[in-house]
Amino acid sequence: TGNIIVFMDDDARAVPSWLSHYRDAFTANPQASAIGGRIVPEFGAPRPSWLHDANLHSLSIFDHDTAPDNYQPCGANVAFRRPAFQHGLFRTSLGRQGAENNNLMSGEESQLTEAIRKSGGSFAYAPLAAVTHLVPANRLTRSWFRKRAAWQAVSDQLQHTLKPEDASQLWPYMIQYITKVPREHVPFMGLFWDTDDPELFRMQLVCTQFLTHIMISQGNYPPEMLR
């Protein structure tokens, strides 16, 4: 019955006065359709040296003082004005369903926020409305991040088909990455190379997601076959 609906993940812990900070943020941003809060990681094991800051989004982490111009809130910590849901609800074909080792689908909240943005809605960021998000040790492995990148391609395919112009930009990126891969790993395009370099591992994940998207979009595999 409320005018503001707040969401957080079941493995997140809110700071004191979390809801009060959201109330103040909506008062200060009367035009905002939704407001996201800070998401601070609580690592269940030491953060690996190969984990680039750019890949923290795969763990639903957003720990910044300010947000970029193209900011869209993350479902681990977000509040919506009720009228925002006139643009739709969370898409049930996206998001986690069942055990994590079988399904790493994502994007149900980004699909909704993108629909809100296209309809003229706007977003704001409230860093004081923070949560701590648990990152278990089993997610801090290279294999988990590779799987997460591949499943992101599946999620993307359910929302939009890869455009030829996107592919034309990403193939040179793929070649750039392969030139940095040790010769013994080139036959597998370097996608299983356990590099300790965070920038090279970031590039590897981009290539993994891109090639998976290519396989799905050009191979016409039904998404349900990949679940």
JSON list of C-alpha atoms in Angstrom, two decimals:
[
{"chain": "A", "resi": 1, "resn": "THR", "atom": "CA", "xyz": [0.00, 0.00, 0.00]},
{"chain": "A", "resi": 2, "resn": "GLY", "atom": "CA", "xyz": [3.01, 2.31, 0.26]},
{"chain": "A", "resi": 3, "resn": "ASN", "atom": "CA", "xyz": [4.16, 4.81, -2.32]},
{"chain": "A", "resi": 4, "resn": "ILE", "atom": "CA", "xyz": [7.77, 3.57, -2.17]},
{"chain": "A", "resi": 5, "resn": "ILE", "atom": "CA", "xyz": [8.76, -0.09, -2.55]},
{"chain": "A", "resi": 6, "resn": "VAL", "atom": "CA", "xyz": [12.25, -1.09, -1.43]},
{"chain": "A", "resi": 7, "resn": "PHE", "atom": "CA", "xyz": [14.19, -4.20, -2.47]},
{"chain": "A", "resi": 8, "resn": "MET", "atom": "CA", "xyz": [17.35, -5.86, -1.21]},
{"chain": "A", "resi": 9, "resn": "ASP", "atom": "CA", "xyz": [18.98, -9.26, -1.70]},
{"chain": "A", "resi": 10, "resn": "ASP", "atom": "CA", "xyz": [18.54, -12.02, 0.85]},
{"chain": "A", "resi": 11, "resn": "ASP", "atom": "CA", "xyz": [22.32, -12.10, 1.41]},
{"chain": "A", "resi": 12, "resn": "ALA", "atom": "CA", "xyz": [22.58, -8.37, 2.13]},
{"chain": "A", "resi": 13, "resn": "ARG", "atom": "CA", "xyz": [22.56, -6.51, 5.44]},
{"chain": "A", "resi": 14, "resn": "ALA", "atom": "CA", "xyz": [21.25, -2.94, 5.71]},
{"chain": "A", "resi": 15, "resn": "VAL", "atom": "CA", "xyz": [22.92, -0.15, 7.66]},
{"chain": "A", "resi": 16, "resn": "PRO", "atom": "CA", "xyz": [21.01, 1.49, 10.54]},
{"chain": "A", "resi": 17, "resn": "SER", "atom": "CA", "xyz": [18.45, 4.06, 9.33]},
{"chain": "A", "resi": 18, "resn": "TRP", "atom": "CA", "xyz": [18.54, 2.48, 5.86]},
{"chain": "A", "resi": 19, "resn": "LEU", "atom": "CA", "xyz": [14.88, 3.28, 5.16]},
{"chain": "A", "resi": 20, "resn": "SER", "atom": "CA", "xyz": [15.23, 6.78, 6.59]},
{"chain": "A", "resi": 21, "resn": "HIS", "atom": "CA", "xyz": [18.06, 7.48, 4.13]},
{"chain": "A", "resi": 22, "resn": "TYR", "atom": "CA", "xyz": [15.81, 6.36, 1.28]},
{"chain": "A", "resi": 23, "resn": "ARG", "atom": "CA", "xyz": [13.00, 8.57, 2.53]},
{"chain": "A", "resi": 24, "resn": "ASP", "atom": "CA", "xyz": [15.34, 11.56, 2.60]},
{"chain": "A", "resi": 25, "resn": "ALA", "atom": "CA", "xyz": [16.70, 10.70, -0.86]},
{"chain": "A", "resi": 26, "resn": "PHE", "atom": "CA", "xyz": [13.21, 10.63, -2.42]},
{"chain": "A", "resi": 27, "resn": "THR", "atom": "CA", "xyz": [12.42, 13.95, -0.76]},
{"chain": "A", "resi": 28, "resn": "ALA", "atom": "CA", "xyz": [15.58, 15.44, -2.25]},
{"chain": "A", "resi": 29, "resn": "ASN", "atom": "CA", "xyz": [14.91, 13.87, -5.69]},
{"chain": "A", "resi": 30, "resn": "PRO", "atom": "CA", "xyz": [11.17, 14.32, -6.30]},
{"chain": "A", "resi": 31, "resn": "GLN", "atom": "CA", "xyz": [11.46, 13.45, -10.02]},
{"chain": "A", "resi": 32, "resn": "ALA", "atom": "CA", "xyz": [13.32, 10.16, -9.53]},
{"chain": "A", "resi": 33, "resn": "SER", "atom": "CA", "xyz": [11.42, 7.01, -10.51]},
{"chain": "A", "resi": 34, "resn": "ALA", "atom": "CA", "xyz": [13.86, 4.85, -8.56]},
{"chain": "A", "resi": 35, "resn": "ILE", "atom": "CA", "xyz": [16.87, 5.36, -6.31]},
{"chain": "A", "resi": 36, "resn": "GLY", "atom": "CA", "xyz": [19.73, 2.95, -5.74]},
{"chain": "A", "resi": 37, "resn": "GLY", "atom": "CA", "xyz": [21.94, 2.69, -2.70]},
{"chain": "A", "resi": 38, "resn": "ARG", "atom": "CA", "xyz": [25.55, 1.81, -2.05]},
{"chain": "A", "resi": 39, "resn": "ILE", "atom": "CA", "xyz": [26.40, -1.92, -2.09]},
{"chain": "A", "resi": 40, "resn": "VAL", "atom": "CA", "xyz": [29.53, -2.75, -0.10]},
{"chain": "A", "resi": 41, "resn": "PRO", "atom": "CA", "xyz": [31.16, -6.19, -0.45]},
{"chain": "A", "resi": 42, "resn": "GLU", "atom": "CA", "xyz": [31.78, -8.52, 2.46]},
{"chain": "A", "resi": 43, "resn": "PHE", "atom": "CA", "xyz": [34.18, -11.05, 1.00]},
{"chain": "A", "resi": 44, "resn": "GLY", "atom": "CA", "xyz": [34.01, -14.57, 2.40]},
{"chain": "A", "resi": 45, "resn": "ALA", "atom": "CA", "xyz": [37.66, -15.08, 1.40]},
{"chain": "A", "resi": 46, "resn": "PRO", "atom": "CA", "xyz": [40.52, -12.69, 0.54]},
{"chain": "A", "resi": 47, "resn": "ARG", "atom": "CA", "xyz": [39.81, -10.74, -2.63]},
{"chain": "A", "resi": 48, "resn": "PRO", "atom": "CA", "xyz": [41.82, -12.34, -5.47]},
{"chain": "A", "resi": 49, "resn": "SER", "atom": "CA", "xyz": [44.54, -10.28, -7.13]},
{"chain": "A", "resi": 50, "resn": "TRP", "atom": "CA", "xyz": [43.04, -11.02, -10.58]},
{"chain": "A", "resi": 51, "resn": "LEU", "atom": "CA", "xyz": [39.63, -9.49, -9.73]},
{"chain": "A", "resi": 52, "resn": "HIS", "atom": "CA", "xyz": [39.35, -6.18, -11.57]},
{"chain": "A", "resi": 53, "resn": "ASP", "atom": "CA", "xyz": [37.15, -3.41, -10.12]},
{"chain": "A", "resi": 54, "resn": "ALA", "atom": "CA", "xyz": [35.21, -3.46, -13.40]},
{"chain": "A", "resi": 55, "resn": "ASN", "atom": "CA", "xyz": [34.06, -7.01, -12.66]},
{"chain": "A", "resi": 56, "resn": "LEU", "atom": "CA", "xyz": [32.61, -6.23, -9.24]},
{"chain": "A", "resi": 57, "resn": "HIS", "atom": "CA", "xyz": [29.27, -5.57, -10.95]},
{"chain": "A", "resi": 58, "resn": "SER", "atom": "CA", "xyz": [29.02, -9.34, -11.53]},
{"chain": "A", "resi": 59, "resn": "LEU", "atom": "CA", "xyz": [28.84, -9.64, -7.74]},
{"chain": "A", "resi": 60, "resn": "SER", "atom": "CA", "xyz": [26.18, -6.90, -7.49]},
{"chain": "A", "resi": 61, "resn": "ILE", "atom": "CA", "xyz": [28.67, -4.51, -5.90]},
{"chain": "A", "resi": 62, "resn": "PHE", "atom": "CA", "xyz": [28.44, -0.72, -6.33]},
{"chain": "A", "resi": 63, "resn": "ASP", "atom": "CA", "xyz": [30.62, 0.95, -3.72]},
{"chain": "A", "resi": 64, "resn": "HIS", "atom": "CA", "xyz": [31.08, 4.55, -4.89]},
{"chain": "A", "resi": 65, "resn": "ASP", "atom": "CA", "xyz": [30.52, 8.02, -3.50]},
{"chain": "A", "resi": 66, "resn": "THR", "atom": "CA", "xyz": [28.86, 9.22, -6.71]},
{"chain": "A", "resi": 67, "resn": "ALA", "atom": "CA", "xyz": [27.19, 7.53, -9.67]},
{"chain": "A", "resi": 68, "resn": "PRO", "atom": "CA", "xyz": [27.88, 7.96, -13.42]},
{"chain": "A", "resi": 69, "resn": "ASP", "atom": "CA", "xyz": [25.50, 9.84, -15.70]},
{"chain": "A", "resi": 70, "resn": "ASN", "atom": "CA", "xyz": [24.15, 6.57, -17.15]},
{"chain": "A", "resi": 71, "resn": "TYR", "atom": "CA", "xyz": [23.57, 5.07, -13.70]},
{"chain": "A", "resi": 72, "resn": "GLN", "atom": "CA", "xyz": [20.90, 2.42, -13.28]},
{"chain": "A", "resi": 73, "resn": "PRO", "atom": "CA", "xyz": [20.21, 0.94, -9.81]},
{"chain": "A", "resi": 74, "resn": "CYS", "atom": "CA", "xyz": [21.08, -2.63, -8.91]},
{"chain": "A", "resi": 75, "resn": "GLY", "atom": "CA", "xyz": [18.42, -4.98, -7.54]},
{"chain": "A", "resi": 76, "resn": "ALA", "atom": "CA", "xyz": [20.52, -5.82, -4.46]},
{"chain": "A", "resi": 77, "resn": "ASN", "atom": "CA", "xyz": [19.63, -2.39, -3.06]},
{"chain": "A", "resi": 78, "resn": "VAL", "atom": "CA", "xyz": [17.01, -0.25, -4.78]},
{"chain": "A", "resi": 79, "resn": "ALA", "atom": "CA", "xyz": [13.78, 1.61, -4.07]},
{"chain": "A", "resi": 80, "resn": "PHE", "atom": "CA", "xyz": [11.03, 2.39, -6.60]},
{"chain": "A", "resi": 81, "resn": "ARG", "atom": "CA", "xyz": [8.15, 4.80, -6.57]},
{"chain": "A", "resi": 82, "resn": "ARG", "atom": "CA", "xyz": [5.03, 2.71, -7.06]},
{"chain": "A", "resi": 83, "resn": "PRO", "atom": "CA", "xyz": [4.04, 4.44, -10.37]},
{"chain": "A", "resi": 84, "resn": "ALA", "atom": "CA", "xyz": [7.31, 3.18, -11.89]},
{"chain": "A", "resi": 85, "resn": "PHE", "atom": "CA", "xyz": [5.74, -0.27, -12.14]},
{"chain": "A", "resi": 86, "resn": "GLN", "atom": "CA", "xyz": [3.26, 0.96, -14.73]},
{"chain": "A", "resi": 87, "resn": "HIS", "atom": "CA", "xyz": [6.12, 0.24, -17.15]},
{"chain": "A", "resi": 88, "resn": "GLY", "atom": "CA", "xyz": [6.02, -3.43, -16.22]},
{"chain": "A", "resi": 89, "resn": "LEU", "atom": "CA", "xyz": [7.14, -5.84, -13.52]},
{"chain": "A", "resi": 90, "resn": "PHE", "atom": "CA", "xyz": [10.27, -7.94, -13.13]},
{"chain": "A", "resi": 91, "resn": "ARG", "atom": "CA", "xyz": [10.57, -10.36, -16.04]},
{"chain": "A", "resi": 92, "resn": "THR", "atom": "CA", "xyz": [10.29, -13.86, -14.60]},
{"chain": "A", "resi": 93, "resn": "SER", "atom": "CA", "xyz": [12.30, -15.49, -17.40]},
{"chain": "A", "resi": 94, "resn": "LEU", "atom": "CA", "xyz": [15.33, -13.59, -16.14]},
{"chain": "A", "resi": 95, "resn": "GLY", "atom": "CA", "xyz": [17.09, -13.85, -12.78]},
{"chain": "A", "resi": 96, "resn": "ARG", "atom": "CA", "xyz": [18.23, -16.82, -10.73]},
{"chain": "A", "resi": 97, "resn": "GLN", "atom": "CA", "xyz": [16.00, -19.87, -10.73]},
{"chain": "A", "resi": 98, "resn": "GLY", "atom": "CA", "xyz": [17.07, -22.82, -8.62]},
{"chain": "A", "resi": 99, "resn": "ALA", "atom": "CA", "xyz": [20.61, -23.76, -7.63]},
{"chain": "A", "resi": 100, "resn": "GLU", "atom": "CA", "xyz": [23.34, -21.30, -8.57]},
{"chain": "A", "resi": 101, "resn": "ASN", "atom": "CA", "xyz": [25.54, -24.02, -10.05]},
{"chain": "A", "resi": 102, "resn": "ASN", "atom": "CA", "xyz": [22.81, -24.68, -12.64]},
{"chain": "A", "resi": 103, "resn": "ASN", "atom": "CA", "xyz": [21.66, -21.15, -13.38]},
{"chain": "A", "resi": 104, "resn": "LEU", "atom": "CA", "xyz": [23.36, -17.75, -13.26]},
{"chain": "A", "resi": 105, "resn": "MET", "atom": "CA", "xyz": [20.70, -15.83, -15.16]},
{"chain": "A", "resi": 106, "resn": "SER", "atom": "CA", "xyz": [20.47, -12.13, -14.38]},
{"chain": "A", "resi": 107, "resn": "GLY", "atom": "CA", "xyz": [18.94, -8.90, -15.61]},
{"chain": "A", "resi": 108, "resn": "GLU", "atom": "CA", "xyz": [15.40, -8.85, -14.26]},
{"chain": "A", "resi": 109, "resn": "GLU", "atom": "CA", "xyz": [15.92, -5.48, -12.56]},
{"chain": "A", "resi": 110, "resn": "SER", "atom": "CA", "xyz": [18.02, -3.98, -15.37]},
{"chain": "A", "resi": 111, "resn": "GLN", "atom": "CA", "xyz": [15.32, -4.93, -17.87]},
{"chain": "A", "resi": 112, "resn": "LEU", "atom": "CA", "xyz": [12.79, -3.04, -15.74]},
{"chain": "A", "resi": 113, "resn": "THR", "atom": "CA", "xyz": [14.99, 0.00, -15.17]},
{"chain": "A", "resi": 114, "resn": "GLU", "atom": "CA", "xyz": [15.77, 0.20, -18.88]},
{"chain": "A", "resi": 115, "resn": "ALA", "atom": "CA", "xyz": [12.02, 0.21, -19.63]},
{"chain": "A", "resi": 116, "resn": "ILE", "atom": "CA", "xyz": [11.60, 3.02, -17.08]},
{"chain": "A", "resi": 117, "resn": "ARG", "atom": "CA", "xyz": [14.42, 5.02, -18.65]},
{"chain": "A", "resi": 118, "resn": "LYS", "atom": "CA", "xyz": [13.04, 4.60, -22.18]},
{"chain": "A", "resi": 119, "resn": "SER", "atom": "CA", "xyz": [9.69, 5.90, -20.92]},
{"chain": "A", "resi": 120, "resn": "GLY", "atom": "CA", "xyz": [11.33, 9.08, -19.62]},
{"chain": "A", "resi": 121, "resn": "GLY", "atom": "CA", "xyz": [11.96, 8.03, -16.03]},
{"chain": "A", "resi": 122, "resn": "SER", "atom": "CA", "xyz": [15.09, 9.02, -14.15]},
{"chain": "A", "resi": 123, "resn": "PHE", "atom": "CA", "xyz": [17.23, 7.55, -11.38]},
{"chain": "A", "resi": 124, "resn": "ALA", "atom": "CA", "xyz": [19.18, 8.88, -8.43]},
{"chain": "A", "resi": 125, "resn": "TYR", "atom": "CA", "xyz": [21.84, 7.48, -6.15]},
{"chain": "A", "resi": 126, "resn": "ALA", "atom": "CA", "xyz": [21.79, 7.52, -2.35]},
{"chain": "A", "resi": 127, "resn": "PRO", "atom": "CA", "xyz": [25.16, 6.36, -0.99]},
{"chain": "A", "resi": 128, "resn": "LEU", "atom": "CA", "xyz": [24.00, 6.62, 2.62]},
{"chain": "A", "resi": 129, "resn": "ALA", "atom": "CA", "xyz": [21.25, 4.04, 1.97]},
{"chain": "A", "resi": 130, "resn": "ALA", "atom": "CA", "xyz": [23.86, 1.30, 2.03]},
{"chain": "A", "resi": 131, "resn": "VAL", "atom": "CA", "xyz": [23.86, -2.46, 2.39]},
{"chain": "A", "resi": 132, "resn": "THR", "atom": "CA", "xyz": [26.67, -4.94, 2.91]},
{"chain": "A", "resi": 133, "resn": "HIS", "atom": "CA", "xyz": [26.48, -7.74, 0.35]},
{"chain": "A", "resi": 134, "resn": "LEU", "atom": "CA", "xyz": [27.94, -11.14, 1.20]},
{"chain": "A", "resi": 135, "resn": "VAL", "atom": "CA", "xyz": [30.30, -12.57, -1.43]},
{"chain": "A", "resi": 136, "resn": "PRO", "atom": "CA", "xyz": [30.86, -16.25, -0.56]},
{"chain": "A", "resi": 137, "resn": "ALA", "atom": "CA", "xyz": [34.24, -17.83, -1.21]},
{"chain": "A", "resi": 138, "resn": "ASN", "atom": "CA", "xyz": [32.87, -20.09, -3.96]},
{"chain": "A", "resi": 139, "resn": "ARG", "atom": "CA", "xyz": [32.18, -17.01, -6.11]},
{"chain": "A", "resi": 140, "resn": "LEU", "atom": "CA", "xyz": [35.77, -15.79, -5.85]},
{"chain": "A", "resi": 141, "resn": "THR", "atom": "CA", "xyz": [37.11, -18.21, -8.45]},
{"chain": "A", "resi": 142, "resn": "ARG", "atom": "CA", "xyz": [37.97, -17.64, -12.08]},
{"chain": "A", "resi": 143, "resn": "SER", "atom": "CA", "xyz": [35.67, -20.48, -13.15]},
{"chain": "A", "resi": 144, "resn": "TRP", "atom": "CA", "xyz": [32.70, -18.82, -11.42]},
{"chain": "A", "resi": 145, "resn": "PHE", "atom": "CA", "xyz": [33.36, -15.54, -13.22]},
{"chain": "A", "resi": 146, "resn": "ARG", "atom": "CA", "xyz": [33.68, -17.32, -16.56]},
{"chain": "A", "resi": 147, "resn": "LYS", "atom": "CA", "xyz": [30.38, -19.05, -15.98]},
{"chain": "A", "resi": 148, "resn": "ARG", "atom": "CA", "xyz": [28.82, -15.77, -14.87]},
{"chain": "A", "resi": 149, "resn": "ALA", "atom": "CA", "xyz": [30.00, -14.07, -18.10]},
{"chain": "A", "resi": 150, "resn": "ALA", "atom": "CA", "xyz": [28.58, -16.87, -20.26]},
{"chain": "A", "resi": 151, "resn": "TRP", "atom": "CA", "xyz": [25.23, -16.75, -18.48]},
{"chain": "A", "resi": 152, "resn": "GLN", "atom": "CA", "xyz": [25.16, -12.98, -18.92]},
{"chain": "A", "resi": 153, "resn": "ALA", "atom": "CA", "xyz": [25.20, -13.61, -22.66]},
{"chain": "A", "resi": 154, "resn": "VAL", "atom": "CA", "xyz": [22.16, -15.87, -22.25]},
{"chain": "A", "resi": 155, "resn": "SER", "atom": "CA", "xyz": [20.40, -13.15, -20.26]},
{"chain": "A", "resi": 156, "resn": "ASP", "atom": "CA", "xyz": [21.32, -10.57, -22.91]},
{"chain": "A", "resi": 157, "resn": "GLN", "atom": "CA", "xyz": [20.00, -12.79, -25.71]},
{"chain": "A", "resi": 158, "resn": "LEU", "atom": "CA", "xyz": [16.61, -13.01, -23.99]},
{"chain": "A", "resi": 159, "resn": "GLN", "atom": "CA", "xyz": [16.45, -9.21, -24.04]},
{"chain": "A", "resi": 160, "resn": "HIS", "atom": "CA", "xyz": [18.04, -8.33, -27.38]},
{"chain": "A", "resi": 161, "resn": "THR", "atom": "CA", "xyz": [19.85, -10.01, -30.26]},
{"chain": "A", "resi": 162, "resn": "LEU", "atom": "CA", "xyz": [23.49, -9.10, -30.83]},
{"chain": "A", "resi": 163, "resn": "LYS", "atom": "CA", "xyz": [23.63, -6.43, -33.53]},
{"chain": "A", "resi": 164, "resn": "PRO", "atom": "CA", "xyz": [26.07, -6.77, -36.46]},
{"chain": "A", "resi": 165, "resn": "GLU", "atom": "CA", "xyz": [27.66, -3.44, -35.56]},
{"chain": "A", "resi": 166, "resn": "ASP", "atom": "CA", "xyz": [28.31, -4.68, -32.01]},
{"chain": "A", "resi": 167, "resn": "ALA", "atom": "CA", "xyz": [29.98, -7.81, -33.37]},
{"chain": "A", "resi": 168, "resn": "SER", "atom": "CA", "xyz": [32.13, -5.78, -35.75]},
{"chain": "A", "resi": 169, "resn": "GLN", "atom": "CA", "xyz": [33.47, -3.81, -32.78]},
{"chain": "A", "resi": 170, "resn": "LEU", "atom": "CA", "xyz": [34.08, -6.83, -30.58]},
{"chain": "A", "resi": 171, "resn": "TRP", "atom": "CA", "xyz": [35.96, -9.04, -33.03]},
{"chain": "A", "resi": 172, "resn": "PRO", "atom": "CA", "xyz": [39.00, -6.68, -33.08]},
{"chain": "A", "resi": 173, "resn": "TYR", "atom": "CA", "xyz": [38.83, -6.67, -29.28]},
{"chain": "A", "resi": 174, "resn": "MET", "atom": "CA", "xyz": [38.94, -10.47, -29.31]},
{"chain": "A", "resi": 175, "resn": "ILE", "atom": "CA", "xyz": [42.00, -10.42, -31.58]},
{"chain": "A", "resi": 176, "resn": "GLN", "atom": "CA", "xyz": [43.68, -7.86, -29.33]},
{"chain": "A", "resi": 177, "resn": "TYR", "atom": "CA", "xyz": [43.18, -10.17, -26.36]},
{"chain": "A", "resi": 178, "resn": "ILE", "atom": "CA", "xyz": [44.46, -13.29, -28.16]},
{"chain": "A", "resi": 179, "resn": "THR", "atom": "CA", "xyz": [47.73, -11.52, -29.02]},
{"chain": "A", "resi": 180, "resn": "LYS", "atom": "CA", "xyz": [48.40, -11.32, -25.28]},
{"chain": "A", "resi": 181, "resn": "VAL", "atom": "CA", "xyz": [47.63, -14.99, -24.58]},
{"chain": "A", "resi": 182, "resn": "PRO", "atom": "CA", "xyz": [50.47, -17.53, -24.12]},
{"chain": "A", "resi": 183, "resn": "ARG", "atom": "CA", "xyz": [50.84, -19.77, -27.18]},
{"chain": "A", "resi": 184, "resn": "GLU", "atom": "CA", "xyz": [49.75, -22.94, -25.38]},
{"chain": "A", "resi": 185, "resn": "HIS", "atom": "CA", "xyz": [46.38, -21.36, -24.54]},
{"chain": "A", "resi": 186, "resn": "VAL", "atom": "CA", "xyz": [45.66, -19.88, -27.99]},
{"chain": "A", "resi": 187, "resn": "PRO", "atom": "CA", "xyz": [43.87, -23.03, -29.34]},
{"chain": "A", "resi": 188, "resn": "PHE", "atom": "CA", "xyz": [41.14, -22.36, -26.75]},
{"chain": "A", "resi": 189, "resn": "MET", "atom": "CA", "xyz": [41.18, -18.62, -27.51]},
{"chain": "A", "resi": 190, "resn": "GLY", "atom": "CA", "xyz": [42.64, -18.00, -24.08]},
{"chain": "A", "resi": 191, "resn": "LEU", "atom": "CA", "xyz": [39.23, -18.40, -22.48]},
{"chain": "A", "resi": 192, "resn": "PHE", "atom": "CA", "xyz": [40.51, -20.87, -19.87]},
{"chain": "A", "resi": 193, "resn": "TRP", "atom": "CA", "xyz": [43.81, -19.18, -19.15]},
{"chain": "A", "resi": 194, "resn": "ASP", "atom": "CA", "xyz": [44.23, -18.63, -15.40]},
{"chain": "A", "resi": 195, "resn": "THR", "atom": "CA", "xyz": [46.01, -15.32, -15.69]},
{"chain": "A", "resi": 196, "resn": "ASP", "atom": "CA", "xyz": [46.76, -13.32, -12.53]},
{"chain": "A", "resi": 197, "resn": "ASP", "atom": "CA", "xyz": [46.63, -10.03, -14.43]},
{"chain": "A", "resi": 198, "resn": "PRO", "atom": "CA", "xyz": [43.32, -8.32, -13.57]},
{"chain": "A", "resi": 199, "resn": "GLU", "atom": "CA", "xyz": [43.16, -6.40, -16.86]},
{"chain": "A", "resi": 200, "resn": "LEU", "atom": "CA", "xyz": [43.76, -9.49, -18.97]},
{"chain": "A", "resi": 201, "resn": "PHE", "atom": "CA", "xyz": [41.23, -11.48, -16.97]},
{"chain": "A", "resi": 202, "resn": "ARG", "atom": "CA", "xyz": [38.72, -8.65, -17.46]},
{"chain": "A", "resi": 203, "resn": "MET", "atom": "CA", "xyz": [39.35, -8.88, -21.21]},
{"chain": "A", "resi": 204, "resn": "GLN", "atom": "CA", "xyz": [38.93, -12.65, -21.06]},
{"chain": "A", "resi": 205, "resn": "LEU", "atom": "CA", "xyz": [35.50, -12.29, -19.49]},
{"chain": "A", "resi": 206, "resn": "VAL", "atom": "CA", "xyz": [34.41, -9.78, -22.14]},
{"chain": "A", "resi": 207, "resn": "CYS", "atom": "CA", "xyz": [35.49, -12.24, -24.84]},
{"chain": "A", "resi": 208, "resn": "THR", "atom": "CA", "xyz": [33.73, -15.12, -23.11]},
{"chain": "A", "resi": 209, "resn": "GLN", "atom": "CA", "xyz": [30.48, -13.18, -22.97]},
{"chain": "A", "resi": 210, "resn": "PHE", "atom": "CA", "xyz": [30.83, -12.01, -26.57]},
{"chain": "A", "resi": 211, "resn": "LEU", "atom": "CA", "xyz": [31.58, -15.46, -28.03]},
{"chain": "A", "resi": 212, "resn": "THR", "atom": "CA", "xyz": [28.74, -17.04, -26.06]},
{"chain": "A", "resi": 213, "resn": "HIS", "atom": "CA", "xyz": [26.37, -14.39, -27.41]},
{"chain": "A", "resi": 214, "resn": "ILE", "atom": "CA", "xyz": [27.63, -15.06, -30.93]},
{"chain": "A", "resi": 215, "resn": "MET", "atom": "CA", "xyz": [27.07, -18.80, -30.51]},
{"chain": "A", "resi": 216, "resn": "ILE", "atom": "CA", "xyz": [23.52, -18.30, -29.29]},
{"chain": "A", "resi": 217, "resn": "SER", "atom": "CA", "xyz": [22.45, -15.61, -31.75]},
{"chain": "A", "resi": 218, "resn": "GLN", "atom": "CA", "xyz": [23.96, -17.26, -34.84]},
{"chain": "A", "resi": 219, "resn": "GLY", "atom": "CA", "xyz": [23.33, -20.84, -33.77]},
{"chain": "A", "resi": 220, "resn": "ASN", "atom": "CA", "xyz": [19.67, -20.12, -32.97]},
{"chain": "A", "resi": 221, "resn": "TYR", "atom": "CA", "xyz": [19.81, -22.21, -29.80]},
{"chain": "A", "resi": 222, "resn": "PRO", "atom": "CA", "xyz": [16.56, -21.90, -27.81]},
{"chain": "A", "resi": 223, "resn": "PRO", "atom": "CA", "xyz": [17.39, -20.26, -24.45]},
{"chain": "A", "resi": 224, "resn": "GLU", "atom": "CA", "xyz": [15.70, -23.12, -22.58]},
{"chain": "A", "resi": 225, "resn": "MET", "atom": "CA", "xyz": [18.38, -25.51, -23.90]},
{"chain": "A", "resi": 226, "resn": "LEU", "atom": "CA", "xyz": [21.00, -23.52, -22.02]},
{"chain": "A", "resi": 227, "resn": "ARG", "atom": "CA", "xyz": [19.38, -23.69, -18.61]}
]
